mmCIF file of C-alpha atoms in Angstrom:
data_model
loop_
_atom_site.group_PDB
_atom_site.id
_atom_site.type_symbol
_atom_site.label_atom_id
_atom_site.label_comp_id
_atom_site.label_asym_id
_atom_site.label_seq_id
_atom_site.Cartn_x
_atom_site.Cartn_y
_atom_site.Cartn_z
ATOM 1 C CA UNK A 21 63.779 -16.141 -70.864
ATOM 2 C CA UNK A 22 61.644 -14.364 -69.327
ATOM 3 C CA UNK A 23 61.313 -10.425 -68.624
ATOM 4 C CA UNK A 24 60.884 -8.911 -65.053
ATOM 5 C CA UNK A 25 60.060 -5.925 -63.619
ATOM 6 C CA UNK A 26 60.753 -4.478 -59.946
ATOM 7 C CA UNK A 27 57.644 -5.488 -57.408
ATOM 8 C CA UNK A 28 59.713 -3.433 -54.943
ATOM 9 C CA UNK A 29 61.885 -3.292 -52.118
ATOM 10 C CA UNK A 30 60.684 -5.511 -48.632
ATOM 11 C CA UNK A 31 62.073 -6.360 -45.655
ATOM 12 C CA UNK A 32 62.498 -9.890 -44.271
ATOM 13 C CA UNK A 33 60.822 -10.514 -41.245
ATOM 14 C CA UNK A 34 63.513 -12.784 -39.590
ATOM 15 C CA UNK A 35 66.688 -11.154 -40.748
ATOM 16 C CA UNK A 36 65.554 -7.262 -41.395
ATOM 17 C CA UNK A 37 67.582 -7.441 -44.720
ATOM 18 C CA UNK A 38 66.277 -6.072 -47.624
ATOM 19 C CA UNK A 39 65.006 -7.989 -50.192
ATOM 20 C CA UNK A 40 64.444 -6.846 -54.225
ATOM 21 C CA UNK A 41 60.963 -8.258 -55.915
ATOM 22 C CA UNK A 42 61.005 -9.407 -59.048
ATOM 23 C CA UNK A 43 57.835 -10.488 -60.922
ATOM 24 C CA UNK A 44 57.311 -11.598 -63.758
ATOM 25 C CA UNK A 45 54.538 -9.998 -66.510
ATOM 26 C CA UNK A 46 51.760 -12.179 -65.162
ATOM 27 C CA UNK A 47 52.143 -11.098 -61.912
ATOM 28 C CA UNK A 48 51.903 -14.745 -60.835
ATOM 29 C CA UNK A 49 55.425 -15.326 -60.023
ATOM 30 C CA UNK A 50 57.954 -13.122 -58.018
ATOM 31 C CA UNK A 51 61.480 -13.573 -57.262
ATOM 32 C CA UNK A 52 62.982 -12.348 -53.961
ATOM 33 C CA UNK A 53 66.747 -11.708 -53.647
ATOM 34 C CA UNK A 54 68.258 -10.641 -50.383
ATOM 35 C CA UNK A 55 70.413 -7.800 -51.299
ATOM 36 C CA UNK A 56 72.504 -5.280 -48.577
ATOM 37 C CA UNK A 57 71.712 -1.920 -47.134
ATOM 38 C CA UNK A 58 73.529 0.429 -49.711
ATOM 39 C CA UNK A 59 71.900 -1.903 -52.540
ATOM 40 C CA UNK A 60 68.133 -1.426 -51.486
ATOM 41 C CA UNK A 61 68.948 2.711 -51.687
ATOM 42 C CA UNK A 62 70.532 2.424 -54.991
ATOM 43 C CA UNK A 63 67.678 0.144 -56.513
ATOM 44 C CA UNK A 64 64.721 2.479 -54.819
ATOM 45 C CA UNK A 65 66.963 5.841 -56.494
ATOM 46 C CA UNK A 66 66.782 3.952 -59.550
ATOM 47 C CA UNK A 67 62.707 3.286 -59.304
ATOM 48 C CA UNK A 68 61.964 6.905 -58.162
ATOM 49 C CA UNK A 69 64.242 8.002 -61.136
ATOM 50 C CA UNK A 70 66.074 10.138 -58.326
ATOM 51 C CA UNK A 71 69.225 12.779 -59.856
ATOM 52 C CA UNK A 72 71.530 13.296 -57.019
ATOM 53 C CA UNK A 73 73.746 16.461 -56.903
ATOM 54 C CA UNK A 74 76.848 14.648 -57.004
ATOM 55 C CA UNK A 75 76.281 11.220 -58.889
ATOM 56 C CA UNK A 76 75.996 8.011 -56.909
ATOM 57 C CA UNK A 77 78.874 4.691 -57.965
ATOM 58 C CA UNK A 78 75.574 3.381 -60.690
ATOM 59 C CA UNK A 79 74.835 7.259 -62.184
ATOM 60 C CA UNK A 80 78.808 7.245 -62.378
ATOM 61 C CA UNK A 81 78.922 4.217 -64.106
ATOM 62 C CA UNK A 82 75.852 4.504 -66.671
ATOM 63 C CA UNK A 83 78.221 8.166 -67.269
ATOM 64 C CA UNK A 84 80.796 5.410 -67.959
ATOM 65 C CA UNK A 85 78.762 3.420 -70.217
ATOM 66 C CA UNK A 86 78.176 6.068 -72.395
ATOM 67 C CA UNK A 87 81.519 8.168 -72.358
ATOM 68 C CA UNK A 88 82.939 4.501 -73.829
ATOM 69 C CA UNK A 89 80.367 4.653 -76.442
ATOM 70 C CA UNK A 90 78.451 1.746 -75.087
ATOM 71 C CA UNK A 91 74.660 0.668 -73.910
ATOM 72 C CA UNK A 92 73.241 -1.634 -71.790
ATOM 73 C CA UNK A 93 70.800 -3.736 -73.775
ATOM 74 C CA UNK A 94 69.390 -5.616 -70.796
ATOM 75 C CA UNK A 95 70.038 -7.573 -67.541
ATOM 76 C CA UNK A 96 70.376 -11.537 -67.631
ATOM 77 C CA UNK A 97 70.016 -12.940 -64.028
ATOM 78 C CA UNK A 98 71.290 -16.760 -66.103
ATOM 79 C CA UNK A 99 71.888 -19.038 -62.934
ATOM 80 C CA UNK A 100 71.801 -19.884 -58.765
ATOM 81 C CA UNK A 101 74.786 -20.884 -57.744
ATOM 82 C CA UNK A 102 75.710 -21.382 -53.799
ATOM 83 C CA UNK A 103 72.557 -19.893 -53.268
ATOM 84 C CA UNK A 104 73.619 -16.983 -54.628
ATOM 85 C CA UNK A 105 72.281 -15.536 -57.871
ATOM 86 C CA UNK A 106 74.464 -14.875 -61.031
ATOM 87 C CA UNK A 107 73.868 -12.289 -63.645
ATOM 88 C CA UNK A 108 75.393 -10.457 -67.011
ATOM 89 C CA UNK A 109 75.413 -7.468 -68.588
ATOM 90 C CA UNK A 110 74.913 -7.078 -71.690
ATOM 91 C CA UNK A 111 76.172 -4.196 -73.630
ATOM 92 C CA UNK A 112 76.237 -2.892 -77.371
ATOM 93 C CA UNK A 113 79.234 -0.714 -78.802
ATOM 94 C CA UNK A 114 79.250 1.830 -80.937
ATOM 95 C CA UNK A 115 80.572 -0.546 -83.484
ATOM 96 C CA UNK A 116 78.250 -2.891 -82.994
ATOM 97 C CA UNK A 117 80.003 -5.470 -81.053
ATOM 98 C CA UNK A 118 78.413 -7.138 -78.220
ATOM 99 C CA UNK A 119 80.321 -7.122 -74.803
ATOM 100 C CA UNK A 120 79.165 -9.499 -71.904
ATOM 101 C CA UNK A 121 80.380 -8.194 -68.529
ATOM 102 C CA UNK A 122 79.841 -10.411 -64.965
ATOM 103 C CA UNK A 123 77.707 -8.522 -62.209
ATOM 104 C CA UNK A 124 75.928 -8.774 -59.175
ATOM 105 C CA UNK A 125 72.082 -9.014 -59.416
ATOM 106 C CA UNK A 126 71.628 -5.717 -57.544
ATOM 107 C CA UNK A 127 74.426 -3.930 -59.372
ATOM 108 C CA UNK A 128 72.891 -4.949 -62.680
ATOM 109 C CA UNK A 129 69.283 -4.064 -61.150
ATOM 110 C CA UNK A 130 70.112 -0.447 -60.253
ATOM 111 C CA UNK A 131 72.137 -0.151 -63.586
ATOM 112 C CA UNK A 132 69.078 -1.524 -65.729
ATOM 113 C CA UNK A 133 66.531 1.010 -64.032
ATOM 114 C CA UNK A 134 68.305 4.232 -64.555
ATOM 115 C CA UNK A 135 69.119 2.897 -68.322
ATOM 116 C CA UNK A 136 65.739 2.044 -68.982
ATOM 117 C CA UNK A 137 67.299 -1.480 -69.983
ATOM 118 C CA UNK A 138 65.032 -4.890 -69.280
ATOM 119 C CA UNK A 139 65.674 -7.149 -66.799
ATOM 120 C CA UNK A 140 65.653 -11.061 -68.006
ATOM 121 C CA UNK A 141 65.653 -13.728 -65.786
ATOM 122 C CA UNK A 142 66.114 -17.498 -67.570
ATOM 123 C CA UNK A 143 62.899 -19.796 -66.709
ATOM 124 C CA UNK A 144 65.207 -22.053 -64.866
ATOM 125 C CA UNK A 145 65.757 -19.626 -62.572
ATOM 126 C CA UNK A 146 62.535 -18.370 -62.547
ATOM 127 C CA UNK A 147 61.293 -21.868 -61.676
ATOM 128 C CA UNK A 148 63.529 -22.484 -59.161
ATOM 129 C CA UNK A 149 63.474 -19.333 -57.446
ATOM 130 C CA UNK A 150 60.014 -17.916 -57.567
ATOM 131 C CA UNK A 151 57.023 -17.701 -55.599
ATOM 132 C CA UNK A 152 53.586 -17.789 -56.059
ATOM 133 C CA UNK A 153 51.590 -14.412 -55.918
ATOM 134 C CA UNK A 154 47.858 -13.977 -55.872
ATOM 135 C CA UNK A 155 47.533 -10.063 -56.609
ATOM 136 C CA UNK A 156 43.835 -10.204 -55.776
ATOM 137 C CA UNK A 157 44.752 -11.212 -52.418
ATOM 138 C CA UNK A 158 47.332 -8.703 -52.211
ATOM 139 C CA UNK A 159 45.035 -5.974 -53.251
ATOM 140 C CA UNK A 160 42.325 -6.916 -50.605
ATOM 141 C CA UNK A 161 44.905 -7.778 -47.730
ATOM 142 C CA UNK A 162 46.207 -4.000 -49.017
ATOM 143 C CA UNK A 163 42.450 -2.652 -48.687
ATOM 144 C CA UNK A 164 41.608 -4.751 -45.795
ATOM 145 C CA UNK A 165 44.334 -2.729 -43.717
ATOM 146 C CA UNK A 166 43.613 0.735 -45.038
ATOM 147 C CA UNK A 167 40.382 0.349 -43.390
ATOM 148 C CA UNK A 168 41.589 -0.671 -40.477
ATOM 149 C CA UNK A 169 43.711 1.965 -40.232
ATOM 150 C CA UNK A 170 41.070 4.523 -41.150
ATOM 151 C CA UNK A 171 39.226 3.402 -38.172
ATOM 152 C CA UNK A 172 41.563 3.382 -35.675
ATOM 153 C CA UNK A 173 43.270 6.062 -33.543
ATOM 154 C CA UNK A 174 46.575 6.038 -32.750
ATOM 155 C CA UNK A 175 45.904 5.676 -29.028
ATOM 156 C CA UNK A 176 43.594 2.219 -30.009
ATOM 157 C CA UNK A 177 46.084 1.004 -32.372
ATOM 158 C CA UNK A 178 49.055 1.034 -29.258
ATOM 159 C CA UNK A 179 46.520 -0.461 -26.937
ATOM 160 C CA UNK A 180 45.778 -3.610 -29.631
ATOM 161 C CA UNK A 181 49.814 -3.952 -30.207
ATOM 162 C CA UNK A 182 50.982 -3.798 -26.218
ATOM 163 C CA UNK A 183 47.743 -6.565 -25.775
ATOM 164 C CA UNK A 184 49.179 -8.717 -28.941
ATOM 165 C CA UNK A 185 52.488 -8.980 -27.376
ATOM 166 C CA UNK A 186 51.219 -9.523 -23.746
ATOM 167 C CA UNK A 187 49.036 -12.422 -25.647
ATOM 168 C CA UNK A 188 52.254 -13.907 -27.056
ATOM 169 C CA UNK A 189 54.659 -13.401 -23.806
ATOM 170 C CA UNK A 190 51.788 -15.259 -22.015
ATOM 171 C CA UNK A 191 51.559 -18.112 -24.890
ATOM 172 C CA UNK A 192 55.469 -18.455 -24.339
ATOM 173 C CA UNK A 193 55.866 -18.772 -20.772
ATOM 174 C CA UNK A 194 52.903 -21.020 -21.142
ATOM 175 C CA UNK A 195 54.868 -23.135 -23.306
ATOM 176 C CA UNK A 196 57.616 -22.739 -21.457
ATOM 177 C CA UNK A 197 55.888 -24.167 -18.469
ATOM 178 C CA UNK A 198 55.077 -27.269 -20.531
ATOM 179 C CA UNK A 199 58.463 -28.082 -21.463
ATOM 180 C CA UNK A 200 59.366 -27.596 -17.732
ATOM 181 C CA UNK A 201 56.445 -30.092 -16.985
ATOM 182 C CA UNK A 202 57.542 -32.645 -20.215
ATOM 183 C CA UNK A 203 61.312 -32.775 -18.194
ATOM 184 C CA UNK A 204 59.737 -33.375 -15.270
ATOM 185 C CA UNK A 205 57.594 -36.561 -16.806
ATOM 186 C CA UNK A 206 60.290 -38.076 -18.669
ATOM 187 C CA UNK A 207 62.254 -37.789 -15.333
ATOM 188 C CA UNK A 208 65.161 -35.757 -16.809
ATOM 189 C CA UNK A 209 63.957 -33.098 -14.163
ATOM 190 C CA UNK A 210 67.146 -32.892 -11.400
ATOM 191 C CA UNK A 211 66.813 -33.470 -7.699
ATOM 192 C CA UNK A 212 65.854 -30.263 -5.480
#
């Protein structure tokens, strides 16, 4: 097994749904699962270590945990099934006796920060579900775009995004106009 820690919350590009980072102690691998709306928030008030006046459903149930005299010991994310990951809880009583409880990935996520409990992903998993990270390249992509920020004004930075996307409208109607002109070669172009 093999101990993560949270990279973060991102975004996918494609879908706008949130996505949890998970990397692992090298900081070579990360593990990205799409998780909902209402998910992200709890995970992120779990990272800042955020008390809410009235508690949120993971403050309520860590409350739970220890009114029943139990502890989380740490997070298993065990298997991918469906692509959809699997994990366990695994808990301590005051007796001593070891309780193993289903859960969702994020549930167990958000319940593992605020308990200070570690998160364990099997190598399997981590194998199969992982991506490669080069941390030297994120720090100087990172850097890279703080200076171009530093050295742009707002008013530059809208003129460089409206001429982007007038670059890419005019790269798709130009391609657009090629498939026109591909119909019209293979004769699948209709009479006028």
């Amino acid at each position: 097994m093999v101990e993560m820690r949270v990279a973060g919350i991102a975004l996918d590009a494609a879908s706008r749904s949130p996505i949890v980072l998970l990397r692992d102690p090298s900081g070579r691998r990360q593990v990205p699962i799409w998780i909902d709306q209402a998910q992200a928030q709890n995970i992120m008030a779990g990272l800042k270590g955020q008390t809410p006046a009235r508690p949120l459903s993971h403050d309520l149930m860590v409350q739970l945990l220890e009114a029943g005299g139990l502890e989380l010991q740490r997070v298993i994310i065990h298997t991918i099934e469906d692509s959809t990951f699997r994990a366990v809880l695994k808990l301590i009583g005051a007796d001593g006796e070891s309780h193993e409880l289903d859960a969702r990935p994020s549930d167990a996520i958000a319940l593992a920060l605020r308990t200070g409990s570690g998160i364990w992903m099997l190598e399997e998993v981590v194998a199969d579900a992982s991506i490669a990270v080069d941390a030297e390249a994120d720090a100087e992509d990172a850097a890279d775009f703080r200076r171009f920020l530093d050295g742009i004004s707002p008013a530059e930075l809208v003129r460089h995004i409206n001429q982007a996307q007038s670059e890419l409208e005019q790269e798709h109607d130009d391609d657009d106009d090629d498939e026109a002109d591909d119909d019209t070669e293979d004769g699948n172009s209709s009479p006028t």
